[in-house]
CSV table of C-alpha atoms in Angstrom, one decimal:
chain,number,residue,atom,x,y,z
A,62,UNK,CA,21.4,-18.0,40.1
A,63,UNK,CA,22.2,-19.6,36.8
A,64,UNK,CA,19.4,-20.3,34.3
A,65,UNK,CA,18.3,-23.9,34.0
A,66,UNK,CA,19.9,-25.7,31.1
A,67,UNK,CA,17.9,-28.8,30.1
A,68,UNK,CA,20.9,-30.2,28.1
A,69,UNK,CA,22.9,-32.2,30.7
A,70,UNK,CA,25.8,-32.7,28.2
A,71,UNK,CA,28.9,-31.1,29.7
A,72,UNK,CA,29.7,-27.9,27.8
A,73,UNK,CA,33.1,-29.1,26.8
A,74,UNK,CA,31.5,-32.1,25.0
A,75,UNK,CA,28.9,-30.0,23.1
A,76,UNK,CA,29.6,-29.2,19.4
A,77,UNK,CA,30.8,-25.7,18.7
A,78,UNK,CA,28.1,-23.5,17.2
A,79,UNK,CA,28.3,-23.1,13.5
A,80,UNK,CA,27.2,-20.1,11.4
A,81,UNK,CA,23.7,-19.9,9.9
A,82,UNK,CA,23.9,-19.2,6.1
A,83,UNK,CA,20.8,-18.2,4.0
A,84,UNK,CA,20.1,-20.8,1.3
A,85,UNK,CA,20.4,-18.3,-1.5
A,86,UNK,CA,20.0,-19.5,-5.1
A,87,UNK,CA,23.3,-20.8,-6.7
A,88,UNK,CA,25.0,-21.3,-3.2
A,89,UNK,CA,27.0,-24.5,-3.5
A,90,UNK,CA,27.0,-26.8,-0.5
A,91,UNK,CA,27.5,-30.5,0.4
A,92,UNK,CA,24.9,-32.4,2.4
A,93,UNK,CA,26.7,-34.0,5.4
A,94,UNK,CA,24.8,-37.3,5.5
A,95,UNK,CA,25.0,-38.3,1.9
A,96,UNK,CA,27.9,-36.3,0.5
A,97,UNK,CA,25.5,-34.9,-2.2
A,98,UNK,CA,27.0,-31.7,-3.5
A,99,UNK,CA,25.0,-29.1,-5.5
A,100,UNK,CA,23.8,-25.6,-5.9
A,101,UNK,CA,20.7,-24.3,-4.2
A,102,UNK,CA,17.8,-24.0,-6.7
A,103,UNK,CA,14.9,-23.7,-4.2
A,104,UNK,CA,14.2,-23.3,-0.5
A,105,UNK,CA,10.8,-24.0,1.0
A,106,UNK,CA,9.7,-24.0,4.6
A,107,UNK,CA,12.0,-26.6,6.3
A,108,UNK,CA,13.6,-28.0,3.1
A,109,UNK,CA,16.2,-27.0,0.5
A,110,UNK,CA,16.6,-28.4,-3.1
A,111,UNK,CA,20.0,-28.9,-4.5
A,112,UNK,CA,21.1,-29.6,-8.1
A,113,UNK,CA,24.4,-31.3,-8.9
A,114,UNK,CA,26.5,-30.8,-11.9
A,115,UNK,CA,24.7,-33.5,-13.8
A,116,UNK,CA,21.3,-31.8,-13.3
A,117,UNK,CA,20.1,-34.2,-10.6
A,118,UNK,CA,17.9,-32.7,-7.9
A,119,UNK,CA,17.7,-33.8,-4.3
A,120,UNK,CA,15.6,-32.3,-1.4
A,121,UNK,CA,17.0,-32.2,2.1
A,122,UNK,CA,15.7,-30.9,5.4
A,123,UNK,CA,17.2,-27.7,6.8
A,124,UNK,CA,18.8,-29.6,9.7
A,125,UNK,CA,21.3,-27.9,12.1
A,126,UNK,CA,24.9,-28.5,11.0
A,127,UNK,CA,23.5,-30.4,8.0
A,128,UNK,CA,25.7,-29.0,5.3
A,129,UNK,CA,29.3,-28.2,4.5
A,130,UNK,CA,30.2,-24.8,2.9
A,131,UNK,CA,33.7,-24.8,1.5
A,132,UNK,CA,34.4,-27.8,3.8
A,133,UNK,CA,33.1,-26.2,7.0
A,134,UNK,CA,29.8,-27.2,8.7
A,135,UNK,CA,27.0,-24.7,8.5
A,136,UNK,CA,23.3,-24.5,9.2
A,137,UNK,CA,21.3,-23.5,6.2
A,138,UNK,CA,18.3,-21.2,6.9
A,139,UNK,CA,15.5,-20.0,4.7
A,140,UNK,CA,16.5,-16.6,3.1
A,141,UNK,CA,14.7,-13.5,4.3
A,142,UNK,CA,11.9,-12.4,1.9
A,143,UNK,CA,13.0,-9.6,-0.3
A,144,UNK,CA,11.2,-6.4,0.4
A,145,UNK,CA,8.4,-5.9,-2.2
A,146,UNK,CA,9.1,-3.2,-4.7
A,147,UNK,CA,6.3,-0.9,-5.8
A,148,UNK,CA,4.9,-2.2,-9.1
A,149,UNK,CA,4.9,0.1,-12.1
A,150,UNK,CA,2.6,0.9,-15.0
A,151,UNK,CA,3.5,0.3,-18.6
A,152,UNK,CA,4.7,3.9,-18.7
A,153,UNK,CA,7.2,3.3,-15.8
A,154,UNK,CA,5.1,5.3,-13.3
A,155,UNK,CA,4.6,3.8,-9.8
A,156,UNK,CA,1.2,2.0,-9.8
A,157,UNK,CA,-1.5,3.0,-7.4
A,158,UNK,CA,-3.4,-0.2,-6.6
A,159,UNK,CA,-7.1,0.3,-6.2
A,160,UNK,CA,-7.0,3.9,-7.5
A,161,UNK,CA,-10.2,5.0,-9.2
A,162,UNK,CA,-10.3,6.8,-12.5
A,163,UNK,CA,-10.6,10.5,-12.0
A,164,UNK,CA,-13.6,12.3,-13.5
A,165,UNK,CA,-12.5,13.4,-17.0
A,166,UNK,CA,-10.9,16.8,-17.2
A,167,UNK,CA,-12.1,19.4,-19.7
A,168,UNK,CA,-8.7,19.3,-21.3
A,169,UNK,CA,-7.9,16.7,-23.9
A,170,UNK,CA,-5.0,15.2,-25.9
A,171,UNK,CA,-5.6,14.8,-29.6
A,172,UNK,CA,-3.6,12.4,-31.7
A,173,UNK,CA,-3.7,11.9,-35.5
A,174,UNK,CA,-5.3,8.5,-35.8
A,175,UNK,CA,-6.7,5.4,-34.2
A,176,UNK,CA,-3.4,3.6,-34.1
A,177,UNK,CA,-1.8,6.5,-32.3
A,178,UNK,CA,-4.6,6.5,-29.7
A,179,UNK,CA,-4.3,2.7,-29.2
A,180,UNK,CA,-0.6,2.9,-28.6
A,181,UNK,CA,-0.9,5.8,-26.1
A,182,UNK,CA,-3.7,3.9,-24.3
A,183,UNK,CA,-1.5,0.7,-24.2
A,184,UNK,CA,1.4,2.4,-22.5
A,185,UNK,CA,-0.1,5.4,-20.7
A,186,UNK,CA,-3.7,4.2,-20.1
A,187,UNK,CA,-3.3,3.7,-16.3
A,188,UNK,CA,-1.7,7.2,-15.9
A,189,UNK,CA,-4.3,8.9,-18.1
A,190,UNK,CA,-7.3,7.4,-16.1
A,191,UNK,CA,-5.8,8.5,-12.8
A,192,UNK,CA,-5.3,12.0,-14.2
A,193,UNK,CA,-8.7,12.1,-15.9
A,194,UNK,CA,-7.2,12.8,-19.3
A,195,UNK,CA,-9.1,11.7,-22.4
A,196,UNK,CA,-7.3,10.9,-25.7
A,197,UNK,CA,-9.2,11.4,-29.0
A,198,UNK,CA,-8.0,11.0,-32.6
A,199,UNK,CA,-8.5,13.4,-35.5
A,200,UNK,CA,-7.9,11.3,-38.6
A,201,UNK,CA,-5.2,13.7,-39.7
A,202,UNK,CA,-4.2,17.3,-38.9
A,203,UNK,CA,-5.0,19.1,-42.1
A,204,UNK,CA,-7.9,21.0,-40.3
A,205,UNK,CA,-6.0,21.4,-37.0
A,206,UNK,CA,-6.4,25.2,-36.7
A,207,UNK,CA,-10.2,24.9,-37.0
A,208,UNK,CA,-10.3,21.9,-34.6
A,209,UNK,CA,-8.5,24.1,-32.0
A,210,UNK,CA,-10.9,27.0,-32.5
A,211,UNK,CA,-13.9,24.6,-32.1
A,212,UNK,CA,-12.4,23.1,-28.9
A,213,UNK,CA,-11.9,26.5,-27.3
A,214,UNK,CA,-8.9,25.9,-25.1
A,215,UNK,CA,-8.6,27.8,-21.8
A,216,UNK,CA,-6.8,27.8,-18.5
A,217,UNK,CA,-8.9,25.0,-17.2
A,218,UNK,CA,-9.3,23.2,-20.5
A,219,UNK,CA,-5.9,22.8,-22.0
A,220,UNK,CA,-5.4,21.0,-25.3
A,221,UNK,CA,-2.4,18.9,-26.3
A,222,UNK,CA,-1.8,17.6,-29.8
A,223,UNK,CA,0.5,14.9,-31.0
A,224,UNK,CA,1.5,15.1,-34.6
A,225,UNK,CA,3.2,12.5,-36.8
A,226,UNK,CA,6.2,13.4,-39.0
A,227,UNK,CA,6.8,16.8,-37.3
A,228,UNK,CA,10.1,17.7,-39.0
A,229,UNK,CA,11.4,20.9,-40.4
A,230,UNK,CA,9.9,21.7,-43.8
A,231,UNK,CA,7.1,19.2,-43.6
A,232,UNK,CA,3.4,19.9,-44.2
A,233,UNK,CA,2.8,18.9,-40.6
A,234,UNK,CA,5.3,21.5,-39.3
A,235,UNK,CA,3.6,24.3,-41.2
A,236,UNK,CA,0.2,23.3,-39.8
A,237,UNK,CA,1.6,23.1,-36.3
A,238,UNK,CA,3.2,26.5,-36.6
A,239,UNK,CA,-0.2,28.0,-37.5
A,240,UNK,CA,-1.6,27.1,-34.0
A,241,UNK,CA,-0.7,29.9,-31.7
A,242,UNK,CA,-3.2,29.5,-28.9
A,243,UNK,CA,-1.6,30.0,-25.5
A,244,UNK,CA,-3.5,27.1,-24.0
A,245,UNK,CA,-2.6,24.6,-26.7
A,246,UNK,CA,0.6,22.6,-27.1
A,247,UNK,CA,1.4,21.0,-30.4
A,248,UNK,CA,4.3,18.5,-30.3
A,249,UNK,CA,5.3,15.7,-32.5
A,250,UNK,CA,7.7,12.8,-33.4
A,251,UNK,CA,9.8,12.5,-36.5
A,252,UNK,CA,8.3,9.2,-37.8
A,253,UNK,CA,6.2,9.0,-40.9
A,254,UNK,CA,3.7,6.9,-39.0
A,255,UNK,CA,3.2,5.9,-35.4
A,256,UNK,CA,4.2,2.3,-36.3
A,257,UNK,CA,7.8,3.5,-36.7
A,258,UNK,CA,7.8,4.7,-33.1
A,259,UNK,CA,7.9,1.1,-31.9
A,260,UNK,CA,11.4,-0.1,-31.6
A,261,UNK,CA,12.4,-2.7,-34.3
A,262,UNK,CA,13.9,-4.9,-31.5
A,263,UNK,CA,10.4,-5.3,-30.0
A,264,UNK,CA,9.3,-6.9,-33.3
A,265,UNK,CA,12.4,-9.0,-33.8
A,266,UNK,CA,13.4,-7.1,-37.0
A,267,UNK,CA,16.7,-5.3,-37.5
A,268,UNK,CA,15.2,-2.0,-38.7
A,269,UNK,CA,12.0,-0.5,-40.2
A,270,UNK,CA,12.3,-0.9,-44.0
A,271,UNK,CA,12.7,2.1,-46.3
A,272,UNK,CA,9.7,2.7,-48.4
A,273,UNK,CA,10.1,4.7,-51.7
A,274,UNK,CA,8.4,8.0,-51.9
A,275,UNK,CA,5.0,7.9,-53.5
A,276,UNK,CA,4.1,4.4,-52.1
A,277,UNK,CA,1.7,3.8,-49.3
A,278,UNK,CA,4.1,3.5,-46.3
A,279,UNK,CA,2.2,0.9,-44.3
A,280,UNK,CA,1.6,-1.4,-47.3
A,281,UNK,CA,5.2,-0.9,-48.4
A,282,UNK,CA,6.3,-2.0,-44.9
A,283,UNK,CA,4.1,-5.1,-45.0
A,284,UNK,CA,5.5,-6.1,-48.4
A,285,UNK,CA,9.1,-5.5,-47.3
A,286,UNK,CA,8.7,-7.6,-44.2
A,287,UNK,CA,6.8,-10.4,-45.9
A,288,UNK,CA,3.7,-9.7,-43.9
A,289,UNK,CA,0.2,-10.2,-45.4
A,290,UNK,CA,-1.2,-7.1,-47.2
A,291,UNK,CA,-3.5,-6.3,-44.3
A,292,UNK,CA,-2.5,-3.2,-42.4
A,293,UNK,CA,-5.1,-3.7,-39.7
A,294,UNK,CA,-3.7,-7.2,-38.9
A,295,UNK,CA,-0.2,-5.8,-39.1
A,296,UNK,CA,-1.0,-3.1,-36.6
A,297,UNK,CA,-2.5,-5.6,-34.2
A,298,UNK,CA,0.7,-7.7,-34.4
A,299,UNK,CA,2.8,-4.6,-33.8
A,300,UNK,CA,0.7,-3.4,-30.9
A,301,UNK,CA,0.8,-6.9,-29.3
A,302,UNK,CA,4.6,-6.6,-29.0
A,303,UNK,CA,4.4,-3.4,-27.0
A,304,UNK,CA,4.4,-4.2,-23.3
A,305,UNK,CA,5.9,-1.1,-21.8
A,306,UNK,CA,7.6,2.2,-22.5
A,307,UNK,CA,10.8,0.3,-23.1
A,308,UNK,CA,9.4,-0.9,-26.4
A,309,UNK,CA,9.0,2.7,-27.7
A,310,UNK,CA,11.5,5.2,-29.2
A,311,UNK,CA,12.5,8.1,-26.9
A,312,UNK,CA,11.3,10.6,-29.5
A,313,UNK,CA,7.7,9.5,-28.8
A,314,UNK,CA,8.1,8.9,-25.1
A,315,UNK,CA,9.2,12.4,-24.3
A,316,UNK,CA,6.5,14.1,-26.4
A,317,UNK,CA,3.6,12.1,-24.8
A,318,UNK,CA,4.9,12.8,-21.3
A,319,UNK,CA,5.2,16.5,-22.2
A,320,UNK,CA,1.6,16.6,-23.3
A,321,UNK,CA,0.3,14.8,-20.2
A,322,UNK,CA,2.2,17.3,-18.0
A,323,UNK,CA,0.8,20.3,-20.0
A,324,UNK,CA,-2.8,19.1,-19.9
A,325,UNK,CA,-2.7,18.3,-16.2
A,326,UNK,CA,-0.7,21.4,-15.1
């Protein structure tokens, strides 16, 4: 027995079926009833919005056979929703929604100053809280060997240290070399100050200015860039332009990741 067909129109008189086409953005179609031709700029439940070459917008229903695509009738349908991608933290790690901060580990990461700590928190803060890693600042590394001894690193309390201007022959390199504790890792970046680890492009400048030796580097930068002579305000401006790891130089990114891995191993 054939299934009941409520449409009494003879099959030979019925219009041939037409393809269904997702109304993806920028798809150019012509609306059959009005002849309006334009590109898809939006598709809501039951309607599609087109924009013609003059910038005029028109909204049409997603009617069967309602549009021409390259001169052929089609039925526009709402595009399937794109699968949601896992969101990421500022450091590029996959975010863990609703994750609670872990109880702080005995291990620590030490950085030289407050600006270093604020930058690390801005980019790696979510990761550090999940891992239970606390970042503290030292106000310089001149007394680093004594700081390490006082901390007393061990297998369950590893210590990572991030040093500015860690280049061969520098004072910082000599201090770092004097730390030989097996449960302490001292790494660094080549920049005179953590400011310079922010990419110039993030600030809209071509490059960090060169400051003559003997001058205060931060104040010299402010003068060269025409900023007010207020290093605190300058730093807040710099920090506000950092939204993710992409705004930082790789020489800093690799070292911080290395420290996090070491402390959490």
